[in-house]
CSV table of C-alpha atoms in Angstrom, one decimal:
chain,number,residue,atom,x,y,z
A,171,MET,CA,63.0,44.2,114.8
A,172,LYS,CA,60.2,42.4,116.6
A,173,PHE,CA,58.0,45.4,116.1
A,174,ILE,CA,58.4,45.1,112.3
A,175,GLU,CA,57.9,41.3,112.5
A,176,LYS,CA,54.7,41.9,114.4
A,177,ILE,CA,53.4,44.2,111.6
A,178,PHE,CA,54.7,42.5,108.5
A,179,GLY,CA,55.4,38.9,109.7
A,180,LYS,CA,58.6,37.1,110.5
A,181,ARG,CA,61.0,36.8,107.6
A,182,GLN,CA,61.9,33.3,106.5
A,183,LYS,CA,65.5,32.3,106.3
A,184,ASP,CA,67.2,31.9,103.0
A,185,THR,CA,64.6,33.9,101.2
A,186,GLU,CA,65.1,37.0,99.1
A,187,VAL,CA,64.9,40.1,101.2
A,188,THR,CA,62.4,42.6,99.9
A,189,PRO,CA,61.9,46.1,101.4
A,190,VAL,CA,59.0,46.4,103.8
A,191,LYS,CA,56.3,48.8,102.7
A,192,LEU,CA,55.4,51.7,105.1
A,193,GLN,CA,52.6,54.2,104.6
A,194,PHE,CA,54.1,57.7,105.0
A,195,SER,CA,50.9,59.0,106.7
A,196,LYS,CA,51.3,56.3,109.4
A,197,LEU,CA,55.0,56.8,110.1
A,198,PRO,CA,54.5,59.2,113.0
A,199,GLU,CA,52.3,56.6,114.8
A,200,LEU,CA,54.8,53.8,114.0
A,201,ILE,CA,57.7,56.0,115.2
A,202,ARG,CA,55.9,56.8,118.5
A,203,GLU,CA,55.1,53.2,119.2
A,204,GLU,CA,58.7,52.0,118.4
A,205,ARG,CA,60.1,54.9,120.5
A,206,GLU,CA,57.9,54.0,123.4
A,207,LYS,CA,59.0,50.4,123.1
A,208,GLU,CA,62.6,51.4,122.8
A,209,PHE,CA,62.8,53.8,125.7
A,210,GLY,CA,60.0,52.4,127.9
A,211,SER,CA,62.6,50.4,129.9
A,212,LEU,CA,65.1,53.2,129.9
A,213,ARG,CA,63.0,55.8,131.6
A,214,PRO,CA,62.8,53.9,135.0
A,215,GLN,CA,66.6,53.5,134.9
A,216,ILE,CA,67.0,57.3,134.3
A,217,GLY,CA,64.6,57.9,137.2
A,218,GLU,CA,66.8,55.7,139.5
A,219,LYS,CA,69.9,57.6,138.4
A,220,TYR,CA,68.1,60.9,139.1
A,221,THR,CA,67.3,59.7,142.6
A,222,GLU,CA,70.9,58.8,143.2
A,223,ILE,CA,72.1,62.1,141.8
A,224,ASP,CA,69.6,64.0,144.0
A,225,ALA,CA,71.0,62.1,147.0
A,226,ALA,CA,74.5,63.0,146.0
A,227,VAL,CA,73.6,66.7,145.8
A,228,LYS,CA,72.1,66.5,149.3
A,229,GLN,CA,75.3,64.8,150.5
A,230,ILE,CA,77.2,67.9,149.2
A,231,SER,CA,74.9,70.2,151.1
A,232,GLY,CA,75.6,68.2,154.3
A,233,ALA,CA,79.4,68.3,153.6
A,234,LYS,CA,79.2,72.1,153.1
A,235,LYS,CA,77.3,72.5,156.4
A,236,SER,CA,79.9,70.5,158.2
A,237,LEU,CA,82.6,72.6,156.7
A,238,LEU,CA,81.1,75.9,157.9
A,239,GLU,CA,80.6,74.5,161.4
A,240,ALA,CA,84.0,73.0,161.7
A,241,GLU,CA,86.9,74.4,163.8
A,242,ALA,CA,90.4,74.8,162.3
A,243,LEU,CA,93.2,72.6,163.5
A,244,ALA,CA,94.6,73.8,166.8
A,245,GLU,CA,98.1,74.1,165.6
A,246,ALA,CA,97.1,76.5,162.8
A,247,SER,CA,98.4,80.0,163.1
A,248,LYS,CA,96.1,83.0,163.3
A,249,LYS,CA,97.3,84.2,159.9
A,250,MET,CA,96.7,80.8,158.4
A,251,GLU,CA,93.3,80.6,160.1
A,252,LYS,CA,92.3,84.0,158.8
A,253,ALA,CA,93.2,83.0,155.2
A,254,GLY,CA,91.3,79.8,155.7
A,255,ASP,CA,88.1,81.6,156.6
A,256,SER,CA,87.9,83.5,153.2
A,257,ASN,CA,88.8,80.3,151.3
A,258,ARG,CA,86.3,78.3,153.2
A,259,ASP,CA,83.6,80.9,152.2
A,260,ASN,CA,84.7,80.5,148.6
A,261,VAL,CA,84.4,76.8,148.7
A,262,ALA,CA,81.0,77.0,150.4
A,263,HIS,CA,79.8,79.5,147.8
A,264,ASN,CA,80.8,77.2,144.9
A,265,LEU,CA,79.2,74.2,146.6
A,266,ASP,CA,76.0,76.3,146.8
A,267,LEU,CA,76.3,76.8,143.1
A,268,VAL,CA,76.5,73.0,142.6
A,269,THR,CA,73.5,72.3,144.8
A,270,GLY,CA,71.5,75.2,143.5
A,271,LYS,CA,72.0,74.6,139.8
A,272,ILE,CA,72.1,70.8,139.6
A,273,ARG,CA,68.4,69.9,139.9
A,274,VAL,CA,67.2,66.7,138.2
A,275,PRO,CA,64.5,67.2,135.6
A,276,PHE,CA,60.9,66.3,136.3
A,277,GLY,CA,60.6,64.1,133.2
A,278,ARG,CA,62.5,61.0,132.2
A,279,GLU,CA,63.1,61.5,128.5
A,280,PRO,CA,66.6,60.6,127.3
A,281,ARG,CA,67.0,63.9,125.5
A,282,ASP,CA,66.3,65.8,128.6
A,283,ALA,CA,68.6,63.6,130.6
A,284,LEU,CA,71.5,64.1,128.2
A,285,GLU,CA,71.0,67.9,128.4
A,286,PHE,CA,70.8,67.7,132.2
A,287,TYR,CA,74.1,65.7,132.2
A,288,MET,CA,75.9,68.3,130.0
A,289,ASP,CA,74.7,71.2,132.2
A,290,ALA,CA,75.6,69.4,135.5
A,291,ARG,CA,79.1,68.5,134.3
A,292,SER,CA,79.6,72.1,133.3
A,293,VAL,CA,78.5,73.4,136.7
A,294,LEU,CA,80.7,70.9,138.5
A,295,LYS,CA,83.7,71.7,136.4
A,296,THR,CA,83.2,75.5,137.1
A,297,ALA,CA,82.9,74.9,140.8
A,298,LEU,CA,86.1,72.8,140.9
A,299,ASP,CA,88.0,75.4,138.8
A,300,ASN,CA,86.9,78.2,141.1
A,301,THR,CA,88.1,76.4,144.2
A,302,ARG,CA,91.4,74.8,143.3
A,303,ARG,CA,93.5,77.2,145.4
A,304,SER,CA,91.0,77.3,148.2
A,305,GLN,CA,91.0,73.5,148.4
A,306,LEU,CA,94.6,73.6,149.6
A,307,TYR,CA,93.7,75.8,152.6
A,308,ILE,CA,90.7,73.7,153.4
A,309,LYS,CA,92.7,70.5,153.2
A,310,ALA,CA,95.3,71.9,155.5
A,311,LEU,CA,92.9,73.5,158.1
A,312,TYR,CA,89.8,71.2,157.8
A,313,PRO,CA,91.2,67.8,156.6
A,314,ARG,CA,88.1,65.7,157.7
A,315,GLU,CA,85.6,68.1,156.2
A,316,PHE,CA,87.8,68.4,153.1
A,317,GLU,CA,87.7,64.6,152.7
A,318,ASN,CA,83.9,64.6,153.1
A,319,ILE,CA,83.5,67.3,150.4
A,320,ILE,CA,85.8,65.4,148.0
A,321,LEU,CA,84.0,62.1,148.6
A,322,SER,CA,80.6,63.8,148.0
A,323,LEU,CA,81.8,65.5,144.8
A,324,VAL,CA,83.4,62.2,143.6
A,325,ASN,CA,80.1,60.5,144.3
A,326,LEU,CA,78.1,63.1,142.3
A,327,GLU,CA,80.6,62.8,139.4
A,328,ARG,CA,80.3,59.0,139.4
A,329,GLN,CA,76.5,59.2,139.4
A,330,LEU,CA,76.6,61.6,136.5
A,331,ASP,CA,79.0,59.4,134.6
A,332,GLU,CA,76.8,56.4,135.2
A,333,LEU,CA,73.8,58.4,133.8
A,334,HIS,CA,75.9,59.3,130.8
A,335,ALA,CA,77.0,55.8,130.2
A,336,LEU,CA,73.4,54.7,130.4
A,337,LEU,CA,72.4,57.3,127.8
A,338,GLU,CA,75.4,56.6,125.6
A,339,ASN,CA,74.4,53.0,125.2
A,340,LYS,CA,71.2,54.3,123.5
A,341,ARG,CA,72.8,57.5,122.0
A,342,LYS,CA,72.7,56.4,118.4
A,343,ARG,CA,69.1,55.2,118.8
A,344,THR,CA,68.1,58.4,120.6
A,345,ASP,CA,69.6,60.6,117.9
A,346,ALA,CA,67.8,58.5,115.3
A,347,PHE,CA,64.5,58.9,117.0
A,348,GLU,CA,65.1,62.6,117.5
A,349,LYS,CA,65.9,63.3,113.8
A,350,LEU,CA,63.1,61.1,112.3
A,351,PRO,CA,60.1,63.3,113.3
A,352,GLU,CA,62.0,66.4,112.0
A,353,GLN,CA,62.7,64.6,108.7
A,354,VAL,CA,59.1,63.5,108.4
A,355,GLU,CA,58.0,67.1,109.0
A,356,ASN,CA,60.6,68.3,106.5
A,357,ILE,CA,59.1,66.0,103.9
A,358,HIS,CA,55.6,67.2,104.7
A,359,GLN,CA,56.7,70.8,104.3
A,360,GLN,CA,58.5,70.1,100.9
A,361,MET,CA,55.4,68.2,99.7
A,362,ARG,CA,53.2,71.2,100.6
A,363,ILE,CA,55.5,73.6,98.9
A,364,ALA,CA,55.6,71.3,95.8
A,365,GLU,CA,51.8,71.1,95.8
A,366,GLN,CA,51.6,74.9,96.0
A,367,TYR,CA,53.9,75.3,93.0
A,368,SER,CA,51.9,72.7,91.1
A,369,GLU,CA,48.7,74.5,91.8
A,370,ARG,CA,50.1,77.9,90.8
A,371,MET,CA,51.5,76.3,87.6
A,372,ALA,CA,48.1,74.8,86.8
A,373,ASP,CA,46.5,78.2,87.3
A,374,LEU,CA,49.1,79.9,85.1
A,375,GLU,CA,48.7,77.2,82.4
A,376,SER,CA,44.9,77.7,82.5
A,377,LYS,CA,45.3,81.5,82.1
A,378,TYR,CA,47.9,81.1,79.3
A,379,GLU,CA,45.5,78.8,77.4
A,380,ALA,CA,42.7,81.3,77.8
A,381,VAL,CA,44.9,84.1,76.5
A,382,GLN,CA,46.0,82.0,73.6
A,383,LYS,CA,42.4,81.4,72.7
A,384,GLU,CA,41.6,85.1,72.9
A,385,LEU,CA,44.7,85.9,70.8
A,386,ALA,CA,43.6,83.4,68.1
A,387,ALA,CA,40.1,84.8,68.0
A,388,THR,CA,41.4,88.4,67.8
A,389,THR,CA,43.9,87.4,65.0
A,390,ALA,CA,41.0,85.8,63.1
A,391,GLY,CA,39.0,89.0,63.6
A,392,ILE,CA,41.8,91.0,62.0
A,393,GLU,CA,42.1,88.6,59.1
A,394,GLY,CA,38.4,88.8,58.6
A,395,LEU,CA,38.4,92.6,58.5
A,396,GLU,CA,41.4,92.6,56.1
A,397,GLY,CA,39.6,90.2,53.7
A,398,GLY,CA,36.5,92.4,53.5
A,399,ARG,CA,35.5,95.0,50.8
A,400,ASP,CA,35.6,97.9,53.3
A,401,PHE,CA,39.2,97.1,54.2
A,402,GLU,CA,40.2,96.9,50.5
A,403,ARG,CA,38.5,100.3,49.9
A,404,ALA,CA,40.3,101.8,52.9
A,405,ARG,CA,43.6,100.5,51.7
A,406,ASP,CA,43.0,101.9,48.2
A,407,LEU,CA,42.1,105.3,49.7
A,408,GLU,CA,45.3,105.3,51.7
A,409,GLU,CA,47.4,104.5,48.6
A,410,ARG,CA,45.7,107.4,46.8
A,411,ILE,CA,46.3,109.7,49.7
A,412,ARG,CA,50.0,108.8,49.8
A,413,ALA,CA,50.2,109.4,46.0
A,414,LEU,CA,48.5,112.8,46.3
A,415,GLU,CA,50.7,113.7,49.2
A,416,GLY,CA,53.7,113.0,47.0
A,417,LYS,CA,52.3,115.2,44.3
A,418,VAL,CA,51.8,118.0,46.9
A,419,SER,CA,55.4,117.7,48.0
A,420,ALA,CA,56.5,117.9,44.4
A,421,VAL,CA,54.5,121.1,43.8
A,422,ASP,CA,55.9,122.5,47.1
A,423,ALA,CA,59.4,121.8,45.9
A,424,GLU,CA,58.7,123.4,42.5
A,425,ILE,CA,57.4,126.6,44.3
A,426,SER,CA,60.4,126.6,46.6
A,427,ARG,CA,62.7,126.4,43.5
A,428,LEU,CA,61.2,129.7,42.2
A,429,PHE,CA,62.8,131.5,45.1
A,430,THR,CA,66.2,129.7,44.8
A,431,PRO,CA,67.8,132.4,42.5
A,432,MET,CA,67.2,135.0,45.2
A,433,SER,CA,68.4,132.9,48.1
A,434,LYS,CA,71.5,134.9,48.7
A,435,ALA,CA,69.6,138.1,48.8
A,436,LEU,CA,67.1,136.7,51.2
A,437,SER,CA,69.9,135.3,53.4
A,438,ARG,CA,71.6,138.8,53.5
A,439,MET,CA,68.3,140.5,54.4
A,440,GLU,CA,67.7,138.1,57.2
A,441,LYS,CA,71.2,138.6,58.6
A,442,GLN,CA,71.0,142.4,58.4
A,443,ASP,CA,67.6,142.3,60.1
A,444,LYS,CA,69.1,140.2,63.0
A,445,ASN,CA,72.1,142.6,63.2
A,446,GLU,CA,69.7,145.6,63.1
A,447,MET,CA,71.6,147.0,60.1
A,448,TYR,CA,68.3,147.1,58.1
A,449,VAL,CA,65.3,146.2,60.2
A,450,LEU,CA,62.4,144.6,58.4
A,451,SER,CA,58.8,145.3,59.2
A,452,PRO,CA,57.0,142.6,61.1
A,453,GLU,CA,55.0,141.7,58.0
A,454,ASN,CA,58.1,141.4,55.8
A,455,ARG,CA,60.0,139.5,58.5
A,456,LYS,CA,57.1,137.0,58.6
A,457,LEU,CA,57.0,136.6,54.8
A,458,LEU,CA,60.8,136.1,54.7
A,459,GLY,CA,60.4,133.2,57.1
A,460,MET,CA,57.5,131.8,55.1
A,461,ILE,CA,59.6,131.9,51.9
A,462,ARG,CA,62.4,130.1,53.6
A,463,ASP,CA,60.2,127.4,55.3
A,464,GLU,CA,56.9,127.2,53.5
A,465,PRO,CA,56.7,129.3,50.3
A,466,ALA,CA,53.6,127.5,49.0
A,467,SER,CA,51.5,129.0,51.9
A,468,ILE,CA,52.1,132.7,50.8
A,469,ARG,CA,49.1,134.4,49.4
A,470,GLU,CA,49.5,136.3,46.1
A,471,ASN,CA,48.8,139.7,47.5
A,472,GLU,CA,51.3,139.2,50.3
A,473,LEU,CA,54.0,138.1,47.9
A,474,GLY,CA,53.5,141.3,45.8
A,475,GLN,CA,54.2,143.6,48.7
A,476,PHE,CA,57.3,141.6,49.6
A,477,LEU,CA,58.6,141.7,46.1
A,478,ASP,CA,58.2,145.5,46.0
A,479,MET,CA,60.3,145.8,49.1
A,480,LEU,CA,62.9,143.4,47.7
A,481,LYS,CA,63.2,145.2,44.4
A,482,LYS,CA,63.8,148.5,46.2
A,483,ARG,CA,66.6,146.9,48.2
A,484,ILE,CA,68.1,145.5,44.9
A,485,ASP,CA,67.9,148.9,43.3
A,486,ASN,CA,69.7,150.4,46.3
A,487,ARG,CA,72.4,147.8,46.0
A,488,ASP,CA,72.7,147.6,49.8
A,489,LEU,CA,72.8,143.8,50.1
A,490,GLY,CA,76.5,143.5,49.2
A,491,LEU,CA,76.0,141.3,46.2
A,492,LYS,CA,77.7,141.3,42.8
A,493,ASP,CA,76.1,143.2,40.0
A,494,GLN,CA,75.3,140.1,37.9
A,495,MET,CA,73.6,138.7,41.0
A,496,TYR,CA,71.4,141.8,41.4
A,497,ASP,CA,70.4,141.5,37.7
A,498,LYS,CA,69.6,137.8,38.2
A,499,ILE,CA,67.4,138.6,41.2
A,500,LEU,CA,65.6,141.4,39.3
A,501,ARG,CA,64.7,139.0,36.5
A,502,GLN,CA,63.4,136.5,39.0
A,503,ILE,CA,61.3,139.2,40.7
A,504,GLU,CA,59.7,140.1,37.4
A,505,LYS,CA,59.0,136.4,36.8
A,506,LEU,CA,57.3,136.1,40.2
A,507,ARG,CA,55.2,139.2,39.5
A,508,ASP,CA,53.7,137.3,36.6
A,509,PRO,CA,50.5,135.7,38.0
A,510,SER,CA,50.8,132.7,35.8
A,511,THR,CA,54.2,131.8,37.3
A,512,ILE,CA,52.9,130.6,40.6
A,513,SER,CA,49.2,130.6,40.4
A,514,GLY,CA,49.1,127.5,38.3
A,515,LEU,CA,51.2,125.7,40.8
A,516,ARG,CA,49.0,126.9,43.6
A,517,ALA,CA,45.8,125.8,41.8
A,518,GLN,CA,47.4,122.4,41.2
A,519,ARG,CA,48.4,122.1,44.8
A,520,GLU,CA,44.9,123.1,46.0
A,521,ARG,CA,43.4,120.5,43.8
A,522,TYR,CA,45.6,117.8,45.2
A,523,VAL,CA,44.9,118.9,48.8
A,524,SER,CA,41.1,119.0,48.1
A,525,GLU,CA,41.3,115.4,46.8
A,526,ILE,CA,43.3,114.3,49.9
A,527,ARG,CA,40.7,115.9,52.1
A,528,SER,CA,37.9,114.2,50.3
A,529,HIS,CA,39.6,110.8,50.5
A,530,ARG,CA,40.3,111.3,54.2
A,531,GLU,CA,36.7,112.1,54.9
A,532,GLU,CA,35.6,108.9,53.1
A,533,LEU,CA,38.3,107.0,55.0
A,534,SER,CA,37.1,108.4,58.3
A,535,ARG,CA,33.6,107.1,57.6
A,536,LEU,CA,34.9,103.5,57.3
A,537,ASP,CA,34.9,101.8,60.7
A,538,VAL,CA,37.0,98.9,59.5
A,539,TYR,CA,40.3,100.7,60.2
A,540,ARG,CA,39.3,101.7,63.7
A,541,GLU,CA,38.1,98.2,64.4
A,542,ARG,CA,41.3,96.8,63.1
A,543,GLU,CA,43.4,99.2,65.1
A,544,ASN,CA,41.5,98.2,68.3
A,545,LEU,CA,42.1,94.5,67.5
A,546,VAL,CA,45.8,95.1,66.8
A,547,LYS,CA,46.0,96.8,70.2
A,548,GLN,CA,44.3,93.8,71.8
A,549,VAL,CA,46.8,91.5,70.0
A,550,VAL,CA,49.7,93.4,71.4
A,551,GLN,CA,48.3,93.4,74.9
A,552,ARG,CA,47.5,89.7,74.8
A,553,GLN,CA,50.9,88.8,73.4
A,554,ALA,CA,52.4,90.7,76.3
A,555,SER,CA,50.2,88.9,78.8
A,556,ALA,CA,51.1,85.5,77.3
A,557,SER,CA,54.8,86.4,77.4
A,558,LEU,CA,54.5,87.4,81.1
A,559,LEU,CA,52.5,84.2,81.9
A,560,LEU,CA,55.2,82.1,80.2
A,561,SER,CA,57.9,83.8,82.2
A,562,GLU,CA,56.0,83.3,85.5
A,563,LEU,CA,55.3,79.6,84.5
A,564,ASP,CA,59.0,79.1,83.8
A,565,SER,CA,59.9,80.6,87.2
A,566,GLU,CA,57.4,78.4,89.0
A,567,ARG,CA,58.6,75.3,87.1
A,568,LYS,CA,62.2,76.0,88.2
A,569,GLU,CA,61.1,76.4,91.8
A,570,LEU,CA,59.1,73.2,91.6
A,571,GLU,CA,62.1,71.3,90.2
A,572,GLU,CA,64.3,72.6,93.0
A,573,THR,CA,61.7,71.6,95.6
A,574,GLU,CA,61.3,68.2,94.1
A,575,GLY,CA,65.1,67.8,94.2
A,576,LYS,CA,65.1,68.6,97.9
A,577,LEU,CA,62.1,66.3,98.4
A,578,GLU,CA,64.0,63.4,96.8
A,579,GLU,CA,67.0,64.0,99.0
A,580,ALA,CA,64.8,64.2,102.1
A,581,ARG,CA,63.1,60.9,101.1
A,582,LYS,CA,66.5,59.2,100.7
A,583,MET,CA,67.5,60.4,104.1
A,584,LEU,CA,64.3,59.2,105.6
A,585,ASN,CA,64.8,55.7,104.1
A,586,SER,CA,68.3,55.6,105.7
A,587,GLN,CA,66.9,56.8,109.1
A,588,ILE,CA,64.1,54.2,108.9
A,589,LYS,CA,66.7,51.5,108.5
A,590,ASP,CA,68.7,52.8,111.5
A,591,ILE,CA,65.6,52.6,113.6
A,592,PHE,CA,63.8,49.5,112.4
A,593,GLY,CA,66.9,47.6,111.1
A,594,VAL,CA,65.4,46.9,107.7
A,595,ASP,CA,65.2,48.4,104.3
A,596,ALA,CA,61.8,50.1,103.8
A,597,GLU,CA,59.8,51.4,100.8
A,598,ILE,CA,57.9,54.5,101.9
A,599,ILE,CA,54.5,54.7,100.2
A,600,TYR,CA,53.5,58.4,99.8
A,601,ASP,CA,49.9,59.5,99.5
A,602,SER,CA,49.2,60.8,96.0
């Protein structure tokens, strides 16, 4: 308390108590000074106890030596004396453990002294537990030496207990001083982590803003292209191409319907060919497939050869159809032989296809679509980048919030520990 008064001035009685202000960066120095002040007088006392404990250990060594040199009582039997020898050796061995393991530390720090006490008590307990039965023999055969050993052990135990009592008087203060530097370092670490998260968030926010600017510029570029004359022309060409493609499909459907009346015959021919009942030539097999899938692509001379073969099969009545079906197919064959039946549709189709080709060539010469396509790809890429950056930013923000929560708890704990040490409420001023 005097240390605090020295720094901040003595508190006046009957005045409102306000927390003292402590600079966080100066806490380690303040803690060291207060610790030195607190334990400066304790270290010499610990040193005195170490001297007394060391003397007690040497006393045990002397008692052990006397035991080994002693003669058993004259009235002891040979059997009793023989048993006493082995038990004397056991006691001597455990006393060696005590004198060998209980060595006072070089330093005089309370923490080291407490650790030494705990270890020494454990060694002493082990030695006593290991010799309880042997002590009965020693007491009976070497009563004087036994008494010296007991007195030396009791003396060591008393010195250890006095050391412990000395430390216990300062135990709470010692613990507080031990925990405080760890808590200060914990806060330092949490502050560093929070700073790293903040820096990463600032970097991510900067990148996100840059991507948003690029995205806005790219979107404006697309809008500029779409508002230009070239884009309007390109869109008009595409609409014309779609309309012509619809007309081509309609012509293809019309050509396909010309073969519908003979569909059963064609199906039977295909089945017989697969079953090898009536094998078609490679040319006719190819034409049969074209009629089924793409009749508009058949050339006129190819169709004539196929119709000749089909008429022959109809005349032979080998397709397993009803007579009226054969007659219907023959009429359709004659219709297809008429050049005007399909040639007009073909010419119409070729005209549409030619117009489509012309429009596509003109469209390909317009760079506006390619430019727009590239810009659209850039928009998609930048939207993905922006989404990823937002996700990373959200993750970093959550980590920062968690770290700030830990930091707040650590600071509350530090305030409590400061009060334990200095005896006053304190307001810790953290560097910005």
